[in-house]
Short mmCIF file of C-alpha atoms in Angstrom, two decimals:
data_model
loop_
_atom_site.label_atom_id
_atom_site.label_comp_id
_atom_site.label_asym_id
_atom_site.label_seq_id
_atom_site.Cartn_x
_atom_site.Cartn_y
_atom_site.Cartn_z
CA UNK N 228 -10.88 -11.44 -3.42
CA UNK N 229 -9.84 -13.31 -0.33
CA UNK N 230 -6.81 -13.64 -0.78
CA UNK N 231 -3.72 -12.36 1.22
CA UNK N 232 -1.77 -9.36 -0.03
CA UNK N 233 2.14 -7.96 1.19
CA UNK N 234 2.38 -4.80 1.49
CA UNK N 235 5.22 -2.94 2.31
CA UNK N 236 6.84 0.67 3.26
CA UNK N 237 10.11 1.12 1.88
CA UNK N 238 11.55 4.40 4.02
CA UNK N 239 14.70 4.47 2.08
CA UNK N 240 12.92 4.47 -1.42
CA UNK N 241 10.02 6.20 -0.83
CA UNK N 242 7.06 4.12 -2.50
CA UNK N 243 4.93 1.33 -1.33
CA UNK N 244 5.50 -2.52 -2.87
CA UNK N 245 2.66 -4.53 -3.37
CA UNK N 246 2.77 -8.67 -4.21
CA UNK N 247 -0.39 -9.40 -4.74
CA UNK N 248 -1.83 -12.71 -3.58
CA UNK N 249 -2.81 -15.74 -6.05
CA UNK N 250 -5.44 -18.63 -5.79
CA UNK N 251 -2.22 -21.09 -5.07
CA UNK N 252 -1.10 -19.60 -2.69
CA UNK N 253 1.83 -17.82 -4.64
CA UNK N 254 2.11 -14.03 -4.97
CA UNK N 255 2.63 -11.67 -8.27
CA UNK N 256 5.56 -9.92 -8.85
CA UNK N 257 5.83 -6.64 -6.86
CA UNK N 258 4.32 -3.53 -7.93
CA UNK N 259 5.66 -0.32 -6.81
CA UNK N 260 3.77 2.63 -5.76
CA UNK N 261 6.15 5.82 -5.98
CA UNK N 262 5.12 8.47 -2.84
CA UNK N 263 6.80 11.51 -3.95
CA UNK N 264 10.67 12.74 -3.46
CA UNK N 265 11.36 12.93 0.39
CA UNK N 266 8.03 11.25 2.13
CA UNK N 267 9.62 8.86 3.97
CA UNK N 268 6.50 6.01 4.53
CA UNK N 269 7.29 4.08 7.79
CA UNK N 270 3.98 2.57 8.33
CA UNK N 271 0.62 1.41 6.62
CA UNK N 272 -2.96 0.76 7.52
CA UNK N 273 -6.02 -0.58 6.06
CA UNK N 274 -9.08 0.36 5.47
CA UNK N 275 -12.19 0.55 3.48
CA UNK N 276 -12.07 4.22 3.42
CA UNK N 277 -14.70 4.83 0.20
CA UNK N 278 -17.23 3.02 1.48
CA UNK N 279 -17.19 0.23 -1.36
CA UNK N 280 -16.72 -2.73 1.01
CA UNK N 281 -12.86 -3.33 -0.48
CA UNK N 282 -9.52 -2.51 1.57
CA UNK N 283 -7.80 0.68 0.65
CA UNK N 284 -4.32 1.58 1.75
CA UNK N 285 -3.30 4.62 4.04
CA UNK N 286 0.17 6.17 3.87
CA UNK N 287 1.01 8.48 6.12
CA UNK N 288 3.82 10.35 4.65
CA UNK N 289 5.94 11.68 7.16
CA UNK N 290 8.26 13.34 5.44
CA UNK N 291 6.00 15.48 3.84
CA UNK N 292 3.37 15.51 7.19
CA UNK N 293 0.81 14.10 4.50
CA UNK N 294 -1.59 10.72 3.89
CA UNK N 295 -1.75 8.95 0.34
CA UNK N 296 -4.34 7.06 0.08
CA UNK N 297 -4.29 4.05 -2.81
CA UNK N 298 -7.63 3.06 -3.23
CA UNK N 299 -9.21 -0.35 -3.88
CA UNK N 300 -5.65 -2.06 -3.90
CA UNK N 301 -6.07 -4.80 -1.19
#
């Protein structure tokens, strides 16, 4: 959509916060993605990792030495 998203880590809480970016230049409210007990984000990157020419969002989890992957959110 053009527009530019925030999206953050939260270590502490263990989910991902998304605010959403609006035609005038405002944000939603923030959405929280919950990442399981004990995953610890502490970074993010982007990608269009399905192939269907949107961003997707890659987690790695290292707390739990996995990747979540939230697809088609950016």
């Amino acid at each position: 959509d053009n527009q530019t998203d925030v999206v953050v880590a939260n270590y502490g809480t263990n989910n991902v916060c998304i605010l959403f970016g609006c035609s005038n230049g405002t944000f939603t409210n923030q959405t929280y993605h919950p990442l399981g007990y004990n995953s610890r984000p502490n970074w993010i990157t982007f990608q269009d990792i399905n192939g269907d020419g949107w961003k997707d969002i890659a987690v790695p989890l290292t707390g739990l030495d996995d990747i979540q992957i939230l697809l088609n959110l950016c």
